XYZ file of C-alpha atoms in Angstrom:
375
model
C 33.207 159.907 -26.676
C 34.264 161.441 -29.669
C 32.014 164.193 -30.003
C 32.796 164.872 -26.541
C 36.620 164.591 -27.828
C 35.899 167.459 -31.181
C 34.352 169.702 -28.672
C 37.319 170.211 -26.359
C 39.334 170.641 -29.407
C 37.048 173.095 -30.918
C 37.097 175.082 -27.297
C 40.606 174.789 -27.299
C 41.174 176.135 -30.303
C 39.462 179.014 -29.457
C 42.361 179.798 -26.865
C 44.465 180.331 -29.852
C 45.845 183.964 -31.085
C 43.417 185.799 -32.947
C 40.361 182.949 -32.478
C 39.525 184.910 -29.032
C 37.338 187.622 -30.939
C 34.667 187.318 -33.330
C 37.209 186.819 -37.274
C 34.189 189.634 -38.389
C 33.182 191.935 -35.789
C 35.276 191.518 -33.333
C 33.173 190.617 -30.375
C 34.374 189.038 -27.380
C 33.871 185.294 -26.711
C 32.588 183.602 -30.064
C 30.617 180.657 -29.922
C 30.226 179.905 -33.486
C 32.460 179.081 -36.689
C 32.349 178.848 -40.005
C 33.506 175.259 -41.255
C 33.741 176.097 -44.814
C 35.827 179.462 -44.388
C 37.610 178.015 -40.590
C 36.963 180.698 -38.505
C 35.017 181.619 -35.304
C 32.213 184.034 -35.606
C 29.785 185.500 -32.444
C 25.872 184.983 -32.638
C 24.992 188.137 -34.443
C 27.707 187.929 -37.153
C 26.694 183.674 -37.805
C 22.996 184.779 -38.335
C 24.386 186.787 -41.245
C 26.794 184.218 -42.558
C 23.808 181.863 -42.639
C 22.584 184.064 -44.968
C 25.217 183.514 -47.670
C 25.102 179.216 -47.945
C 26.940 179.289 -50.937
C 29.766 180.390 -49.207
C 29.940 179.660 -45.858
C 28.883 177.071 -43.540
C 28.212 177.432 -39.630
C 27.680 175.352 -36.417
C 27.664 175.815 -33.345
C 31.286 175.536 -30.938
C 29.572 173.681 -28.048
C 25.675 172.911 -29.719
C 26.525 170.968 -32.606
C 28.222 167.775 -34.036
C 31.683 168.521 -35.463
C 33.500 165.243 -37.798
C 37.265 164.888 -36.692
C 37.605 166.490 -40.574
C 35.994 169.755 -40.174
C 37.672 169.925 -36.589
C 41.401 169.507 -38.734
C 39.976 171.878 -40.810
C 39.113 174.658 -37.781
C 42.881 174.013 -36.338
C 44.906 174.140 -40.171
C 42.894 177.612 -40.672
C 41.473 180.541 -38.250
C 40.755 183.657 -37.169
C 44.584 184.646 -38.327
C 44.699 182.709 -41.464
C 41.472 183.325 -42.558
C 42.668 187.728 -42.075
C 45.522 187.191 -43.882
C 44.141 186.083 -47.196
C 40.673 188.026 -46.963
C 41.870 190.854 -46.029
C 44.919 190.878 -47.945
C 44.022 193.851 -50.064
C 41.657 196.354 -47.941
C 42.477 199.168 -48.337
C 43.172 200.962 -45.651
C 39.668 204.006 -45.967
C 37.335 200.856 -45.596
C 35.470 200.816 -42.895
C 35.771 198.084 -40.760
C 32.597 197.920 -38.271
C 32.620 196.070 -34.898
C 29.815 194.193 -33.023
C 28.999 197.937 -31.837
C 28.154 198.831 -35.702
C 24.358 198.579 -37.165
C 23.170 195.579 -38.992
C 24.035 196.837 -42.795
C 27.926 197.636 -42.203
C 28.383 194.329 -40.778
C 26.348 192.589 -43.502
C 27.818 194.217 -46.324
C 31.546 193.569 -45.058
C 31.319 190.055 -44.634
C 29.536 189.831 -48.140
C 32.850 191.967 -49.148
C 35.432 189.484 -47.604
C 33.569 186.215 -47.994
C 31.302 186.365 -51.368
C 32.355 188.981 -53.083
C 36.073 188.736 -52.782
C 36.814 192.574 -52.337
C 40.180 192.380 -50.843
C 41.638 189.769 -52.659
C 40.638 191.357 -55.839
C 42.284 195.019 -55.529
C 39.947 195.705 -59.190
C 36.736 195.022 -57.358
C 36.874 197.971 -55.428
C 36.384 200.154 -57.900
C 32.549 201.772 -56.867
C 34.253 203.361 -53.727
C 37.848 203.635 -54.773
C 37.649 205.378 -58.378
C 37.848 208.875 -57.046
C 34.788 209.822 -58.643
C 30.677 208.287 -58.007
C 27.629 208.956 -59.388
C 23.758 208.209 -58.644
C 21.124 208.126 -56.983
C 19.964 208.078 -53.453
C 16.368 208.694 -51.737
C 16.977 212.147 -50.096
C 14.748 213.326 -47.179
C 12.860 217.032 -48.150
C 13.928 219.611 -45.514
C 10.397 221.111 -45.072
C 8.008 218.550 -45.661
C 10.231 214.923 -45.067
C 9.681 212.916 -48.411
C 12.238 210.841 -49.542
C 13.017 211.839 -53.528
C 15.126 210.369 -56.017
C 18.388 212.500 -56.416
C 22.082 212.815 -58.632
C 25.021 212.627 -56.650
C 27.959 213.194 -57.898
C 31.286 213.194 -55.658
C 34.369 213.790 -57.571
C 37.879 214.032 -55.716
C 39.586 216.160 -58.260
C 36.471 219.169 -57.038
C 36.650 217.952 -53.648
C 33.158 218.085 -53.149
C 30.158 215.749 -52.822
C 27.503 217.390 -54.869
C 23.339 216.505 -54.989
C 20.918 217.891 -58.002
C 17.030 218.664 -57.329
C 16.520 217.702 -61.459
C 18.033 215.320 -63.519
C 19.085 217.539 -66.542
C 19.971 220.715 -63.921
C 23.323 222.375 -65.099
C 23.820 223.830 -61.501
C 23.717 221.499 -58.015
C 21.365 222.211 -55.257
C 24.293 221.787 -52.965
C 28.196 222.121 -53.611
C 29.960 220.013 -50.314
C 33.545 220.197 -49.552
C 35.346 217.139 -48.705
C 37.220 218.933 -46.488
C 34.369 219.269 -43.986
C 32.047 216.022 -44.717
C 31.413 213.510 -42.254
C 28.604 210.069 -43.061
C 27.311 207.766 -40.482
C 24.939 205.541 -40.568
C 21.253 206.337 -38.494
C 19.263 203.491 -38.972
C 17.162 204.115 -36.348
C 16.983 208.211 -36.280
C 16.096 207.958 -40.119
C 13.614 205.059 -39.865
C 15.523 203.318 -42.911
C 17.995 200.112 -42.301
C 19.902 201.750 -45.211
C 19.764 205.260 -43.778
C 23.468 207.359 -44.048
C 23.006 211.178 -42.630
C 25.687 212.772 -43.654
C 26.416 216.234 -42.675
C 28.714 219.515 -44.031
C 29.347 222.810 -42.921
C 27.643 225.977 -44.213
C 28.643 229.108 -43.570
C 30.395 227.318 -40.151
C 27.035 226.200 -39.230
C 26.272 221.759 -39.662
C 23.889 220.984 -42.527
C 22.175 217.758 -42.325
C 21.475 215.644 -45.156
C 19.865 212.378 -45.138
C 19.914 209.615 -47.388
C 19.068 206.020 -48.372
C 19.495 203.631 -51.258
C 17.472 200.419 -51.377
C 20.392 198.476 -51.700
C 22.824 197.537 -49.348
C 25.849 197.306 -50.805
C 25.110 200.774 -52.724
C 24.806 202.668 -49.511
C 27.720 201.336 -48.042
C 30.156 201.931 -51.162
C 28.989 205.548 -51.235
C 30.076 205.691 -47.595
C 33.369 203.946 -48.495
C 33.509 206.458 -51.730
C 33.162 209.537 -48.844
C 35.797 207.894 -46.588
C 38.435 207.072 -49.368
C 37.934 211.248 -50.748
C 38.214 212.147 -47.034
C 41.921 210.013 -46.709
C 42.619 211.225 -50.243
C 42.017 214.781 -49.014
C 43.720 214.194 -45.629
C 46.948 212.765 -46.930
C 47.624 215.597 -49.121
C 46.673 217.911 -46.343
C 48.880 215.920 -43.716
C 51.823 215.098 -46.341
C 53.738 213.665 -43.353
C 51.173 211.560 -41.366
C 50.446 207.719 -40.861
C 47.449 205.776 -42.395
C 46.893 205.327 -38.472
C 47.184 208.959 -38.032
C 44.697 209.912 -40.962
C 41.901 206.664 -40.547
C 40.222 208.291 -37.153
C 39.631 211.191 -39.021
C 37.460 209.902 -42.450
C 34.011 209.434 -40.533
C 32.907 209.893 -37.440
C 29.695 208.259 -34.984
C 28.482 211.020 -32.844
C 29.828 210.665 -29.671
C 26.032 210.992 -28.239
C 22.536 211.771 -29.427
C 19.017 212.329 -27.243
C 16.374 214.394 -25.687
C 17.178 217.349 -22.810
C 15.912 220.281 -21.721
C 17.392 223.299 -22.305
C 16.834 227.211 -21.264
C 18.009 230.210 -23.138
C 21.470 232.289 -21.996
C 19.685 234.535 -19.474
C 17.947 231.539 -17.761
C 14.662 232.683 -16.993
C 12.661 232.083 -19.926
C 11.780 228.390 -19.398
C 13.022 224.770 -20.171
C 11.990 223.236 -24.300
C 12.954 220.176 -24.551
C 15.465 219.218 -27.904
C 17.727 216.744 -29.414
C 21.115 217.035 -29.042
C 24.006 215.793 -30.491
C 27.288 215.538 -29.647
C 29.969 215.793 -33.482
C 33.499 215.929 -31.642
C 33.492 219.299 -29.408
C 30.375 220.529 -31.176
C 27.088 220.107 -29.139
C 24.443 220.443 -31.089
C 20.590 220.770 -30.394
C 17.664 220.480 -32.653
C 13.745 220.884 -32.637
C 13.141 217.387 -34.078
C 16.279 214.613 -34.733
C 15.767 214.763 -38.299
C 16.187 219.312 -38.937
C 18.498 220.470 -41.209
C 20.093 222.904 -39.075
C 20.482 223.139 -35.403
C 18.705 225.960 -33.395
C 22.395 226.175 -31.937
C 25.868 224.797 -31.014
C 28.096 224.953 -28.468
C 31.623 224.903 -28.490
C 33.196 222.021 -25.612
C 36.263 222.709 -25.052
C 39.342 221.281 -22.683
C 39.390 221.557 -18.915
C 42.876 223.585 -18.982
C 40.963 226.223 -21.670
C 38.012 226.884 -18.361
C 35.811 224.221 -19.335
C 33.791 222.293 -17.058
C 31.106 219.971 -16.415
C 28.517 219.905 -12.853
C 26.198 217.220 -12.179
C 22.620 219.389 -11.416
C 21.414 222.819 -11.951
C 21.813 226.696 -10.059
C 19.692 226.390 -6.986
C 17.679 229.006 -8.479
C 16.944 227.493 -11.037
C 13.059 227.398 -12.440
C 10.857 225.944 -15.446
C 12.536 222.332 -16.134
C 10.526 219.410 -15.961
C 12.948 217.289 -16.039
C 14.788 216.602 -12.944
C 18.458 215.482 -13.585
C 20.092 218.618 -13.853
C 23.479 218.824 -15.883
C 25.284 222.138 -15.771
C 28.229 223.405 -18.340
C 30.434 225.688 -17.950
C 32.577 227.912 -20.170
C 34.845 230.402 -19.944
C 32.188 233.151 -21.638
C 29.244 231.619 -20.047
C 27.132 228.020 -18.404
C 24.663 226.320 -20.120
C 21.602 224.302 -18.259
C 20.581 221.326 -19.392
C 18.080 218.860 -17.424
C 17.806 214.804 -18.601
C 14.485 212.580 -18.198
C 16.371 209.726 -16.291
C 19.653 209.833 -13.337
C 20.627 207.108 -16.144
C 20.227 210.052 -18.837
C 22.161 212.745 -16.872
C 25.350 209.874 -15.880
C 25.226 209.211 -19.555
C 25.837 212.892 -21.081
C 27.926 213.683 -18.141
C 30.157 210.787 -18.685
C 30.131 212.115 -22.496
C 30.829 215.447 -21.862
C 33.931 214.677 -19.166
C 35.537 212.893 -22.205
C 35.377 215.549 -24.088
C 36.631 217.849 -21.595
C 39.288 215.681 -20.086
C 40.819 215.710 -24.053
C 43.537 218.470 -24.532
C 42.624 220.763 -27.385
C 44.375 220.294 -30.745
C 45.894 223.922 -32.376
C 42.943 223.246 -35.404
C 40.259 223.618 -32.373
C 41.612 226.623 -30.905
C 40.179 228.250 -34.218
C 36.786 226.709 -34.219
C 36.933 227.920 -30.520
C 37.435 231.543 -32.026
C 34.774 230.994 -34.351
C 32.155 229.547 -32.685
C 32.867 232.911 -30.081
C 32.710 235.749 -32.743
C 29.025 233.898 -33.551
C 26.484 236.450 -34.170
């Protein structure tokens, strides 16, 4: 009877504001709880909490036994109370992961909040908020694919992230301007759970570098240091903008990636299989997912500017091995692609339609013009 009463009380607590989504990743309908922190969490996050037993004690809301004191503690706390405490000094640029993000980001977020208490004690934010960071990361070689240790330096004052091929090198191998920098975790693509893809513009073409660090905290600190540098750069560049406007611009996850076949501008060269990445309005294609440079880039504008996406290929098309075609119409030409499956085709068409249905921003017209003048 007491067991049933406890369960009923907990299920009622789940209806309270803030408790209907996981306290850590916002997944809907959390079924677990940390009875030492007083929060409701999802199954995935409960697994991370189990790894910090000195901080968090986890139980199933419906399957485990609860005593009255534990239920009362949950009632006195809950997700909103915990958020007010454990996220009170969270800087606006810090990346707050959701259930769609990789395991590493979610784990380090949970550890930062409850184990290290980084958002209660702001001095613990030094590694990513000081405006300067240096250290070693394993970087994938452009030609041989080997990961080698390289020194990286991020300086807000210089407005750049640099890396050096030798420890005592005076000149950096690359200077990446904070203005054009992006970072996104790519564990599956890089083949490492801590794999981070950093991109920047070199001669207005996208350059990729792939890095990781054995320590999860280190690589997530690098990621947030890059976001902090971007945040402070954008605050200066757009002095009237609010944090809400700037935060979505700090780093971008790709809208979609995967293999498609493509043909050349004459549409007679036969189709070649390429790896495609949709990054905002740039559709890039690579021979290999880990190539440093794209073989080509296509700008995808908006429907107001005569861009459209069509299902299928023109009737005269030949040479495609894959049957599920997509045609992208731009003001200058048509681009023909083929997908292996109908599901892939639908996902790519949906992604392209989202981009095309979004009106272009003033600065995007300048990007479009640059694409038109590319050799």
